[in-house]
Tab-separated table of C-alpha atoms and ligand atoms in Angstrom:
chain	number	residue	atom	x	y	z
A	1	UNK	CA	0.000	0.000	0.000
A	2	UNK	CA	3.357	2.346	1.093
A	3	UNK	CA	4.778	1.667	-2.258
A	4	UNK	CA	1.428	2.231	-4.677
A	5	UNK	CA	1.024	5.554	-2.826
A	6	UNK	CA	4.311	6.394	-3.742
A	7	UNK	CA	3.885	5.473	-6.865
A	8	UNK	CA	0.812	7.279	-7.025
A	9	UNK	CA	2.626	10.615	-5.746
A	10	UNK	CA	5.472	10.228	-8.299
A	11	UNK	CA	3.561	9.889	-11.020
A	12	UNK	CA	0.664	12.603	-10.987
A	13	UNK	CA	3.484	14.763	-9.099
A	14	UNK	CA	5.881	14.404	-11.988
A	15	UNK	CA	2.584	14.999	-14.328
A	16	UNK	CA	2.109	17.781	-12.917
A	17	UNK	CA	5.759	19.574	-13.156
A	18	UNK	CA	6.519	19.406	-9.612
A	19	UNK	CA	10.786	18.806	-9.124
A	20	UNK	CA	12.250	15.514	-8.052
A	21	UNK	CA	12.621	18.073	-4.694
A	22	UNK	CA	9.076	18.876	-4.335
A	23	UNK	CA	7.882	15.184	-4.934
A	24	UNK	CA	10.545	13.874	-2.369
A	25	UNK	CA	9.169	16.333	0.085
A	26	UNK	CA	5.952	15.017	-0.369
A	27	UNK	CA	6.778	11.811	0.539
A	28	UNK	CA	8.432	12.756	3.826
A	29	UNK	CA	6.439	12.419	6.925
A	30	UNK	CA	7.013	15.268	9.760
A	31	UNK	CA	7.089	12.293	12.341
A	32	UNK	CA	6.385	8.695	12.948
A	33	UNK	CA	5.388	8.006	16.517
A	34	UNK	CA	5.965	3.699	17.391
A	35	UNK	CA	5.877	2.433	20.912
A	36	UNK	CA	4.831	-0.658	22.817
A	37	UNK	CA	1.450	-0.956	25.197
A	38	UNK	CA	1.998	-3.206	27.998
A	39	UNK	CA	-1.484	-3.792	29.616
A	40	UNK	CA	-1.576	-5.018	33.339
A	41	UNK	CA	-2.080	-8.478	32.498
A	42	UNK	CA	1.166	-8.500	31.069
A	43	UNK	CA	-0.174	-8.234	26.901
A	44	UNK	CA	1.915	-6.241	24.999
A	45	UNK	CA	0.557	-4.535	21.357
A	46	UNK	CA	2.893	-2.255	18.962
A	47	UNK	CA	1.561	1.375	18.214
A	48	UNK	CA	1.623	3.657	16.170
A	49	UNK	CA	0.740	7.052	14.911
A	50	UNK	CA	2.414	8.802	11.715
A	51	UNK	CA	2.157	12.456	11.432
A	52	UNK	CA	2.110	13.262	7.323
A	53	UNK	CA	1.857	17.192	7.061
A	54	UNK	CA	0.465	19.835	8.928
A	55	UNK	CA	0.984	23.038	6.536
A	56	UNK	CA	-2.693	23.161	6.107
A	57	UNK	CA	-3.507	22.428	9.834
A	58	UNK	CA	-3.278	20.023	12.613
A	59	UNK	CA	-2.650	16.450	11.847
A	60	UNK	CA	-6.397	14.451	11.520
A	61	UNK	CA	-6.655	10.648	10.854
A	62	UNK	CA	-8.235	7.531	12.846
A	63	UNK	CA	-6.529	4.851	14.698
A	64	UNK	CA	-7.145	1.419	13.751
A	65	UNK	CA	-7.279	-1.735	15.879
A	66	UNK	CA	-6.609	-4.568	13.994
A	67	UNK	CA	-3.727	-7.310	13.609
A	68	UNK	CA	-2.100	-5.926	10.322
A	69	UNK	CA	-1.685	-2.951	11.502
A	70	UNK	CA	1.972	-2.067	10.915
A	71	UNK	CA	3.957	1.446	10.257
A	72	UNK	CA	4.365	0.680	6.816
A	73	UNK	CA	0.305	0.990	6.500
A	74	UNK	CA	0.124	3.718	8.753
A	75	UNK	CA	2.638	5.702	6.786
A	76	UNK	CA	0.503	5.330	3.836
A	77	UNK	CA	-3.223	6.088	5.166
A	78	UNK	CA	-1.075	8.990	6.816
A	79	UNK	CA	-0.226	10.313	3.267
A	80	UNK	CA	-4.006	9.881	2.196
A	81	UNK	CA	-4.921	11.701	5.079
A	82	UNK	CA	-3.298	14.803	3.947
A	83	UNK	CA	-4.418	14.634	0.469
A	84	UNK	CA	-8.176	13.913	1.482
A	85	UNK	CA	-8.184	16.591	3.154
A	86	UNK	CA	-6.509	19.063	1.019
A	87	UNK	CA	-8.040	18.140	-2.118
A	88	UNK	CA	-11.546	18.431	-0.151
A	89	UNK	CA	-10.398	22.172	1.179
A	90	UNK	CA	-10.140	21.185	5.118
A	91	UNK	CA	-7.921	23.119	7.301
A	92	UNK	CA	-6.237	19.796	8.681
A	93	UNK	CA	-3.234	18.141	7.724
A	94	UNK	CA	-2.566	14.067	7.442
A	95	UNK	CA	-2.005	11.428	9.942
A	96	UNK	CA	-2.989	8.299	11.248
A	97	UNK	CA	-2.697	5.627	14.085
A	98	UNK	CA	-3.463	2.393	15.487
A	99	UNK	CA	-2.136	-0.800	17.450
A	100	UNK	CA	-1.659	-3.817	16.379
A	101	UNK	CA	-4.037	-5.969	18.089
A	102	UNK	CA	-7.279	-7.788	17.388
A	103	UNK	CA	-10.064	-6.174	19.282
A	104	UNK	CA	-12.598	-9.275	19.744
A	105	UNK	CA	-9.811	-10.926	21.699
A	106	UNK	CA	-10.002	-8.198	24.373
A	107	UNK	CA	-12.549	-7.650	27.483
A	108	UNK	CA	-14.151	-4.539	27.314
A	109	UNK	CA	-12.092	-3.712	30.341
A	110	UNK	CA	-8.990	-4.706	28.214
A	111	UNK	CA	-9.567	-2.341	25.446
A	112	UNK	CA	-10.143	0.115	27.687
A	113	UNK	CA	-7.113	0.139	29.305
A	114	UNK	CA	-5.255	-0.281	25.494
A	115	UNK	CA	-7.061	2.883	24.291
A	116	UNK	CA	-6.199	5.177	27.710
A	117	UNK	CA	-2.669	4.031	27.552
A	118	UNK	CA	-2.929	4.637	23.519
A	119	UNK	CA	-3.321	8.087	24.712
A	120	UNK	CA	-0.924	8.504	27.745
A	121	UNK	CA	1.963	7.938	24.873
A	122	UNK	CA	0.581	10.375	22.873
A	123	UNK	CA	-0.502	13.429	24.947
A	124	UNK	CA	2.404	15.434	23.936
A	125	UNK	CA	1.996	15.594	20.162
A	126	UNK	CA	-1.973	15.854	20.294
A	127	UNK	CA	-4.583	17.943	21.245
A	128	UNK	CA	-7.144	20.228	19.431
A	129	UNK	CA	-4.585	22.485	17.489
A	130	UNK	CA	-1.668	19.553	16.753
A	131	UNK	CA	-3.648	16.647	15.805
A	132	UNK	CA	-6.587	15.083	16.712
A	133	UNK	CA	-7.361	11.580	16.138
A	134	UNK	CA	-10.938	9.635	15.351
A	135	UNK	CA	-12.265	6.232	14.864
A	136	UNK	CA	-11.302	4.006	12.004
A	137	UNK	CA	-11.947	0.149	11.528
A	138	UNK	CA	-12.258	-1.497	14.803
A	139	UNK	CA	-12.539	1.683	16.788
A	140	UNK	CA	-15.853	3.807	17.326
A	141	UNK	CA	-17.503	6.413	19.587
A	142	UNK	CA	-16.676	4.180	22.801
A	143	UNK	CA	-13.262	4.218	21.979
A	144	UNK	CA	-13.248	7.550	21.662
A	145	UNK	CA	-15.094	8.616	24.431
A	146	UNK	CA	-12.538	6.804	26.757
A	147	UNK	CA	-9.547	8.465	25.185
A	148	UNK	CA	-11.110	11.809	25.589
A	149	UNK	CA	-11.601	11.462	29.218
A	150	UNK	CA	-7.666	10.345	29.457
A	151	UNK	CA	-6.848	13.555	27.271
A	152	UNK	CA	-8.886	15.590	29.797
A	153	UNK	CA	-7.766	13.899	32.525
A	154	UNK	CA	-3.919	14.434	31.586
A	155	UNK	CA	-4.130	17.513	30.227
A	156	UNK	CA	-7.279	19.310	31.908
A	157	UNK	CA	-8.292	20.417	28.082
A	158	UNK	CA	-12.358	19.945	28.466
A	159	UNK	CA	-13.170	21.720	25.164
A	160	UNK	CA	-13.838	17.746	23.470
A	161	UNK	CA	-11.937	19.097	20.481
A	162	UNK	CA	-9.255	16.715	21.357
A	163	UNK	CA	-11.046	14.370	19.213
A	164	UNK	CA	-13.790	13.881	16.438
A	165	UNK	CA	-16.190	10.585	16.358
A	166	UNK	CA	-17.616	11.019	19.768
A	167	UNK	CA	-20.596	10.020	20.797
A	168	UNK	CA	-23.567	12.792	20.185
A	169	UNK	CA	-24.104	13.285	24.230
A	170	UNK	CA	-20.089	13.773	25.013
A	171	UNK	CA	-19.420	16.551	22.056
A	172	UNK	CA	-19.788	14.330	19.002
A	173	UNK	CA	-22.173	16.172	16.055
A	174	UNK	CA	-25.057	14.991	14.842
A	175	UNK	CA	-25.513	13.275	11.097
A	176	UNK	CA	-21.902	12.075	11.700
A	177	UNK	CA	-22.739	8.207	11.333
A	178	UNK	CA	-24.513	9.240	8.187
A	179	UNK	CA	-21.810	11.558	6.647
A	180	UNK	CA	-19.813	9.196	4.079
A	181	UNK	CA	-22.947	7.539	2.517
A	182	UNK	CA	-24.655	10.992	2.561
A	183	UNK	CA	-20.907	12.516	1.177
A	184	UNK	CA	-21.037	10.121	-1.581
A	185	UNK	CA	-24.799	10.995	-2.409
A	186	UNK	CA	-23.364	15.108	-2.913
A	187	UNK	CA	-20.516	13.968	-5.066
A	188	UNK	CA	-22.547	11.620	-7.476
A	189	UNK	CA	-25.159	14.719	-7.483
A	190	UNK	CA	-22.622	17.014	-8.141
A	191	UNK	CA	-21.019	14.952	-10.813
A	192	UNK	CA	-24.160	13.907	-12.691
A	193	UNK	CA	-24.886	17.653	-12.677
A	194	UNK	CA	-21.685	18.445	-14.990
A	195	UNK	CA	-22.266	15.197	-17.405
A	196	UNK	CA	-25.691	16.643	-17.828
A	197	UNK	CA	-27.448	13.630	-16.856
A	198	UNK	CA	-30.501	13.039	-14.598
A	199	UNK	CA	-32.154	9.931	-14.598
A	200	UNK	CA	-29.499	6.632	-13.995
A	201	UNK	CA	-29.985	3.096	-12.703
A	202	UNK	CA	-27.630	1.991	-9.660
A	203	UNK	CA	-26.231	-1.072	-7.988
A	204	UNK	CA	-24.295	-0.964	-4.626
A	205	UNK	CA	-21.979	-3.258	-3.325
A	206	UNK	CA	-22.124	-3.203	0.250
A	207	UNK	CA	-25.119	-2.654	2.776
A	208	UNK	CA	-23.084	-1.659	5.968
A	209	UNK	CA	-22.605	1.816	7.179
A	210	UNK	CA	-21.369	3.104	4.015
A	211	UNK	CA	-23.709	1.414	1.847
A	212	UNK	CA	-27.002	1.206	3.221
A	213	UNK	CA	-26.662	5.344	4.402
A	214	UNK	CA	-25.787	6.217	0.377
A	215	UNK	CA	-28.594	4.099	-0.530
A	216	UNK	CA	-30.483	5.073	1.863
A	217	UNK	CA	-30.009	9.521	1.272
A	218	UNK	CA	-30.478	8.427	-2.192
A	219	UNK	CA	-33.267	6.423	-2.493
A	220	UNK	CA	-34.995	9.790	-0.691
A	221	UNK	CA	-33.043	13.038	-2.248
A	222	UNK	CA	-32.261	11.702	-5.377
A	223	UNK	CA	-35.949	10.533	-7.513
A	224	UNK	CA	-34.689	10.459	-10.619
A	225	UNK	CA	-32.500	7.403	-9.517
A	226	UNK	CA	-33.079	4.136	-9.213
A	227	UNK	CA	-31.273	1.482	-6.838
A	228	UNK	CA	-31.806	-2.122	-9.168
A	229	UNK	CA	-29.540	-4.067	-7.237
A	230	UNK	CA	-27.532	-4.587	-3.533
A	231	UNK	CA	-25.552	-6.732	-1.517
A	232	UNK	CA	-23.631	-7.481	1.199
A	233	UNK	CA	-21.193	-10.245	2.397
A	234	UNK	CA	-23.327	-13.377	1.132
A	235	UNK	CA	-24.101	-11.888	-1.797
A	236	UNK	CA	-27.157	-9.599	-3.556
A	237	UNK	CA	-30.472	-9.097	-5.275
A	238	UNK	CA	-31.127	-7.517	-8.750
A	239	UNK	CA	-34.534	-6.279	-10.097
A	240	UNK	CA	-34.059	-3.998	-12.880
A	241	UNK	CA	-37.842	-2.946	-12.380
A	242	UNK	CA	-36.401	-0.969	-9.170
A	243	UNK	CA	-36.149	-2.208	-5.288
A	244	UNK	CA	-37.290	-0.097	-2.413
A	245	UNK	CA	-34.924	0.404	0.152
A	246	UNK	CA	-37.399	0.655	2.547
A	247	UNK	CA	-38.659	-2.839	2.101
A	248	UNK	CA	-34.825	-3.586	2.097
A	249	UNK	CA	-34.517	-2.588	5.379
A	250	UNK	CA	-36.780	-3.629	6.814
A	251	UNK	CA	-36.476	-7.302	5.702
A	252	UNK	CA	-32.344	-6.646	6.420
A	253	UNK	CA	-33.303	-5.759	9.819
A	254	UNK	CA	-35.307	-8.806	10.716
A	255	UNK	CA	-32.424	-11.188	9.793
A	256	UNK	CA	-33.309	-11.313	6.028
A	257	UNK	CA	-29.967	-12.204	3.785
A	258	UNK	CA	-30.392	-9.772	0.701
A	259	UNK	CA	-30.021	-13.020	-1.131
A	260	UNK	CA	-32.596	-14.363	0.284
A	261	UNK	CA	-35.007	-11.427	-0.980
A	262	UNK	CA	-38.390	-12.587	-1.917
A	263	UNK	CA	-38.565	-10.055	-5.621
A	264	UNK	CA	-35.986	-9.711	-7.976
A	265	UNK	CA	-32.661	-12.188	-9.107
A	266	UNK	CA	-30.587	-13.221	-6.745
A	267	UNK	CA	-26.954	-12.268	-7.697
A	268	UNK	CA	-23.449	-12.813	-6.742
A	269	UNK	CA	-20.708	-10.069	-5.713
A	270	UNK	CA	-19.076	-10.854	-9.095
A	271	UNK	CA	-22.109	-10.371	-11.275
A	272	UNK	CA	-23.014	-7.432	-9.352
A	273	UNK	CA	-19.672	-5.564	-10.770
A	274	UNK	CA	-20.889	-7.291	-14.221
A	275	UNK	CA	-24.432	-5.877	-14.668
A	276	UNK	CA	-26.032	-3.282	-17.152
A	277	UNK	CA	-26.675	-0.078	-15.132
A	278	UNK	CA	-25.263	3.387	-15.014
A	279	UNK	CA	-23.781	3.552	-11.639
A	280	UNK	CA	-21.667	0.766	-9.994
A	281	UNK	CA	-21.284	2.003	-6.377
A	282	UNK	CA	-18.408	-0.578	-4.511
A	283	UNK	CA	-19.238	0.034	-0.833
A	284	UNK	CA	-17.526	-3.053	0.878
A	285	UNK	CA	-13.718	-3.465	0.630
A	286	UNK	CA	-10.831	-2.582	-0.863
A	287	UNK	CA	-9.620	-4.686	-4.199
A	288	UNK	CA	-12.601	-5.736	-5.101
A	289	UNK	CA	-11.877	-4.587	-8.905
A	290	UNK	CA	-8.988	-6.229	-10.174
A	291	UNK	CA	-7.688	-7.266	-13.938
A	292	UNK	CA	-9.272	-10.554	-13.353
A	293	UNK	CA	-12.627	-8.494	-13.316
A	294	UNK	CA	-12.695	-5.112	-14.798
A	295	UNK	CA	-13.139	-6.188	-18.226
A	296	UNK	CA	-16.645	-7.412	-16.600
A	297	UNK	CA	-17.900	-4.244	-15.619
A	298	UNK	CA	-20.654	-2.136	-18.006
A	299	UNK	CA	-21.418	0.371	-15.230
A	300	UNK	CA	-19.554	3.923	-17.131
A	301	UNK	CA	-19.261	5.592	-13.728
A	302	UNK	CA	-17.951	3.908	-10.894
A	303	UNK	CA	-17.869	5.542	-7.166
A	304	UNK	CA	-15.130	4.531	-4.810
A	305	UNK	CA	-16.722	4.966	-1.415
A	306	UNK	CA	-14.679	1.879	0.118
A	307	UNK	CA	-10.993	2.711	0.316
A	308	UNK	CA	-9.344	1.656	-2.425
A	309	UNK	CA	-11.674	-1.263	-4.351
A	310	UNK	CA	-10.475	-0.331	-7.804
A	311	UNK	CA	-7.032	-1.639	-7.637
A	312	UNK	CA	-4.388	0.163	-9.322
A	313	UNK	CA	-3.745	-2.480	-12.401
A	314	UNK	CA	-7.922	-2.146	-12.700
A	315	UNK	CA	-8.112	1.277	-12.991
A	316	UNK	CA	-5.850	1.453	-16.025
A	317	UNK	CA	-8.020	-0.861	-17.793
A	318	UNK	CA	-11.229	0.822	-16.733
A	319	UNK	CA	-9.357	4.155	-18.023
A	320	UNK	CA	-8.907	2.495	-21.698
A	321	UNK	CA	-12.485	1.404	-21.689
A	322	UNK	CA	-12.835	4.858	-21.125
A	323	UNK	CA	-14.700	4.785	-17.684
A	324	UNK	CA	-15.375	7.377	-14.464
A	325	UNK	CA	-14.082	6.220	-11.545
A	326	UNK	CA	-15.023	8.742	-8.951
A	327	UNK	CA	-12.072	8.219	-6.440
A	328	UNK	CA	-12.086	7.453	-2.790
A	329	UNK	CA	-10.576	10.567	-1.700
A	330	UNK	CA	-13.009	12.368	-2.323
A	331	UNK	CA	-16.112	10.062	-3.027
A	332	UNK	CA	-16.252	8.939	0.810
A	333	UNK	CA	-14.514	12.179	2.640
A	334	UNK	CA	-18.322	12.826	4.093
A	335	UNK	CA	-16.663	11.156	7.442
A	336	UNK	CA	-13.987	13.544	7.516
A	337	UNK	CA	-15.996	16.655	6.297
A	338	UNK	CA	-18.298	16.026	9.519
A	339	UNK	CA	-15.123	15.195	11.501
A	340	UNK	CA	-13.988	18.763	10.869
A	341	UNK	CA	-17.812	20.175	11.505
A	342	UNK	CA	-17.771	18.389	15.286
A	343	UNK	CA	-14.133	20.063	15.605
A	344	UNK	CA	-15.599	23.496	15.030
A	345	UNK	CA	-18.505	23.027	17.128
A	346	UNK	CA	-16.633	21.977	19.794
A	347	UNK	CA	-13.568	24.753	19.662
A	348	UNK	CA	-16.649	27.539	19.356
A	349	UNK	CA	-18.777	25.476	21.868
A	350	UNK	CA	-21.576	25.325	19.986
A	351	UNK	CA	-24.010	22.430	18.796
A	352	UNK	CA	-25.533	22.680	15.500
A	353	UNK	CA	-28.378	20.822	14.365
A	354	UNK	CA	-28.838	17.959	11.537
A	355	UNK	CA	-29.440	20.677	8.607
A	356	UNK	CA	-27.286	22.817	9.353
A	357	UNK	CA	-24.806	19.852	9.890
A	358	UNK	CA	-25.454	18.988	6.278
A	359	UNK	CA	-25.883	22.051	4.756
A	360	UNK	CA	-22.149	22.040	5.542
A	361	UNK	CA	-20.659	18.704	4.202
A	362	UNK	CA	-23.051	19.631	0.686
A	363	UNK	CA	-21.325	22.728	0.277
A	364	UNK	CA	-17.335	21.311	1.261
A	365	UNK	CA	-18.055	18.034	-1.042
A	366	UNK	CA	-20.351	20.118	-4.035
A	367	UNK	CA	-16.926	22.449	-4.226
A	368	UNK	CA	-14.711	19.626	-3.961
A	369	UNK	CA	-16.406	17.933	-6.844
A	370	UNK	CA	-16.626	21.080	-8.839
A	371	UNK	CA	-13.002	21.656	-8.227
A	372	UNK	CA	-12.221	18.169	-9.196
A	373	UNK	CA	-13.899	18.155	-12.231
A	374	UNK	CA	-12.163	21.911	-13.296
A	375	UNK	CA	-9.033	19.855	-12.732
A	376	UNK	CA	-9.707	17.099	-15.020
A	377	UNK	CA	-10.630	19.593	-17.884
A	378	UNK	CA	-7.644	21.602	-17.234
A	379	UNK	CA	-5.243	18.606	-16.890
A	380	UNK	CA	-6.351	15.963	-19.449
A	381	UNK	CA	-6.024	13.680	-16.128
A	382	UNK	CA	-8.412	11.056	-14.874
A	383	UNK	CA	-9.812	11.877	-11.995
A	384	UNK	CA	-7.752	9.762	-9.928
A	385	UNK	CA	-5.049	11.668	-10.689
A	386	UNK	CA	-6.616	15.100	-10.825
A	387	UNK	CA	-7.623	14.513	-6.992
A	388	UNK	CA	-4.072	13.858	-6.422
A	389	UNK	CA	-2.972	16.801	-8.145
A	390	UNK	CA	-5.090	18.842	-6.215
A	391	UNK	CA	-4.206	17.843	-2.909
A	392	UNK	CA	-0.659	17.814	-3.697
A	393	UNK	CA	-0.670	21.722	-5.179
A	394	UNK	CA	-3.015	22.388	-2.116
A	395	UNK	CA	0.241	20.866	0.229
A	396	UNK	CA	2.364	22.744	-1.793
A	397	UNK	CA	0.283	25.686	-1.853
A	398	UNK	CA	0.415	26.419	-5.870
A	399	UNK	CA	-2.846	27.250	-8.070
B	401	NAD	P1	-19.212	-2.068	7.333
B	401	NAD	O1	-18.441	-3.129	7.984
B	401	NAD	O2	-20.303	-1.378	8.069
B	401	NAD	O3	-19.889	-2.622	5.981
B	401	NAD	C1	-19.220	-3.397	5.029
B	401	NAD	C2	-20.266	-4.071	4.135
B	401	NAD	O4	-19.583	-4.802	3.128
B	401	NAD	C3	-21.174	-5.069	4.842
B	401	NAD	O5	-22.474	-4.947	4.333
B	401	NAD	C4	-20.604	-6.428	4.441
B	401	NAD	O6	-21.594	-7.447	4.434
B	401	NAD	C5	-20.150	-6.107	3.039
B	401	NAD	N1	-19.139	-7.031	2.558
B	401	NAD	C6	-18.132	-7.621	3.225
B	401	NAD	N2	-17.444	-8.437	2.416
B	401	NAD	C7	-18.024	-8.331	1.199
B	401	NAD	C8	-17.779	-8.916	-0.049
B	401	NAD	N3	-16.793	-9.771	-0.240
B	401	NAD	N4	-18.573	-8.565	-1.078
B	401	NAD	C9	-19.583	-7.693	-0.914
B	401	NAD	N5	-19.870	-7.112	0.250
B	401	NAD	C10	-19.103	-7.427	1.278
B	401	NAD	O7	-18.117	-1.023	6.815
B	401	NAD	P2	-18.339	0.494	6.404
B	401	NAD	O8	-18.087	1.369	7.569
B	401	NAD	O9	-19.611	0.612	5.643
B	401	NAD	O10	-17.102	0.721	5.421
B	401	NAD	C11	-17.108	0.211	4.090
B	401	NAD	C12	-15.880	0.736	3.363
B	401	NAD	O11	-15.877	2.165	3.384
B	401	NAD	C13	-14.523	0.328	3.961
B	401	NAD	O12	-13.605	0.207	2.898
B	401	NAD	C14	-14.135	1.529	4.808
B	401	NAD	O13	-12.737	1.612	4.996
B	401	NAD	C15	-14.651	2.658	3.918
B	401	NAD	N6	-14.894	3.924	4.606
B	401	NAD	C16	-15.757	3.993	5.655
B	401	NAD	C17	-15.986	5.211	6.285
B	401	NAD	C18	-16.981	5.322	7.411
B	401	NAD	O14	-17.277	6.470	7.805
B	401	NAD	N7	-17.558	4.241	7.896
B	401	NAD	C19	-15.319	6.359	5.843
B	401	NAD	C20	-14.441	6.272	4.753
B	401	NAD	C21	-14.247	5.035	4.144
């Protein structure tokens, strides 16, 4: 992952006429944080936390809890982190964290402890104006909420802006669980808007948080659209007639496998990517395009809101067949949009509503879009690579 985001940076930066000097700045990371958690019963788990840039702003990124965490990774979600959030016009800079440790194995008094002590390491090189962490995979508003109360604690900073991804009753903001499914609903809107086209058929890969929320804000905000098929791990169901989320849900939320849907076809992941409709949404994990696959897929526009499920070989074949991908970076930055909203609410201790919440991320991820598409135009590059180029003149602050 380190070496395709190098790659990644290289190439668009070199595109771009940015010197060898420039690009190798880039690609430097204003510190790497590693240490060892020893819990009292005697466990010990490697950490992390990679600081990427900060010209833009504090550091902002999530911790992870999972085995495979290692600095390698970290480095390179660090270096995402900054882009995201430049090419999306944040005031934040890049980072990211986590420990290497698999969560399910822990008590709840366990993980606990791991995330306090996360946070005794760290106290000197966060806080609200150096960098401030959030959840990631394995990590959520519990987590959170614990390693506020050992910032507070340690430091005696109660403004919550330590933080983002709190819980909505201990400074979190509201439509926050929502944001990256309703992010990816703006930037489709946004994008449809400057292809001139309205009306467009859909299928989405993925019916967790990601998934079902996009589905979900679109099913409601956008009419002229129509979901035909979804799935999750044990595969889908296609009815090019149209399928009501609603009734999705609701059958989802007794127990129902989307397979197991009583209208429709049922249909695997892999014909999922292969079907006839406008829109192929991949909500689930990363890789899920490959070269095995891509020359399966019809879909013309394709919306990364996982991280990274067009892989890199994939997208240059989708490019020839002359295909959208929407990227990642800024298809699914809803999460870090609202991240930045609960920030601002919390340094100006205030607590906005759900509208206004939202009113916000449309207008950050509408721009961003807009911008991104200017870039394309004025580039020739895909938009991949114009989101790339965007961050990295943002970091480098050129026009
Ligand atoms: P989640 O665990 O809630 O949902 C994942 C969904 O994918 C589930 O419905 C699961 O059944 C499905 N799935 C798993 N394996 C699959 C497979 N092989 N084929 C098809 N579907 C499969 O996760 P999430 O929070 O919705 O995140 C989804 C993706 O979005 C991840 O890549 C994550 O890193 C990324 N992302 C999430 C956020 C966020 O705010 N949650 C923000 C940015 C990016």
């Amino acid at each position: 992952m380190l070496k395709t985001t190098i790659h990644l940076i290289e190439r668009v930066g070199t595109k771009i006429g940015l010197s060898k000097a420039e690009i190798q700045d880039l690609l430097k990371f204003d510190a790497q944080h590693q240490f060892e958690i020893e819990l009292s019963n005697g466990n010990k788990y490697q950490a992390y936390r990679v600081q990427h840039k900060n010209g833009l702003g504090p550091y902002k990124g999530g911790i992870r809890f999972h085995p495979e965490v290692n600095l390698d990774e970290v480095k390179a979600l660090a270096t995402l982190m900054s882009l995201k959030t430049a090419t999306t016009g944040l005031p934040f800079g890049g980072a990211k964290g986590g420990v290497a440790v698999d969560p399910k194995l822990l008590s709840a008094l366990e993980l606990e402890e791991l995330s306090r002590m996360y946070v005794a390491h760290l106290v000197p090189h966060i806080g609200p104006d150096k960098d401030i962490p959030a959840p990631d995979v394995n990590t959520n508003s519990t987590v959170i909420d614990w390693m506020v109360d050992e910032y507070e604690r340690r430091t005696g900073d109660t403004t919550k802006a330590s933080f983002t991804g709190k819980s909505v009753g201990k400074g979190g903001s509201q439509a926050r669980e929502e944001a990256t499914g309703r992010g990816g609903v703006i930037v489709l809107e946004a994008l449809l808007k400057k292809l001139g086209r309205r009306t467009l058929t859909m299928a989405v890969q993925g019916a967790g948080n990601v998934g079902s929320f996009f589905v979900d804000v679109a099913s409601r905000e956008m009419p002229d659209c129509k979901l035909v098929a979804l799935s999750d791990s044990s595969g889908g169901i296609y009815d090019p007639s149209g399928l009501s989320y609603k009734k999705l849900k609701a059958f989802k939320s007794q127990g129902g496998r989307l397979i197991d849907y009583p209208s429709g076809t049922p249909v695997t992941n892999e014909e999922l990517i292969a079907l006839d409709v406008d829109v192929l949404v991949l909500a689930a994990l990363g890789d899920v395009i490959t070269p095995a696959n891509a020359p399966a897929v019809k879909a013309p526009i394709i919306m990364e809101l996982a991280n990274g499920p067009v892989s890199d070989k994939a997208h240059d074949d989708l490019m020839q067949a002359g295909k959208i991908v929407v990227p990642d970076i800024i298809a699914n930055a809803g999460g870090v949009v609202v991240s930045y909203l609960e920030w601002l609410q919390n340094k100006t201790g205030q607590q906005w509503g759900k509208a206004k919440v939202n009113n916000h991320l449309r207008r950050y991820l509408t721009q961003a879009t807009d911008n991104l598409y200017a870039e394309h135009l004025k580039t020739g590059l895909n938009f991949k690579e114009a989101a790339v180029s965007l961050g990295l003149k943002a970091l480098l602050r050129r026009e």
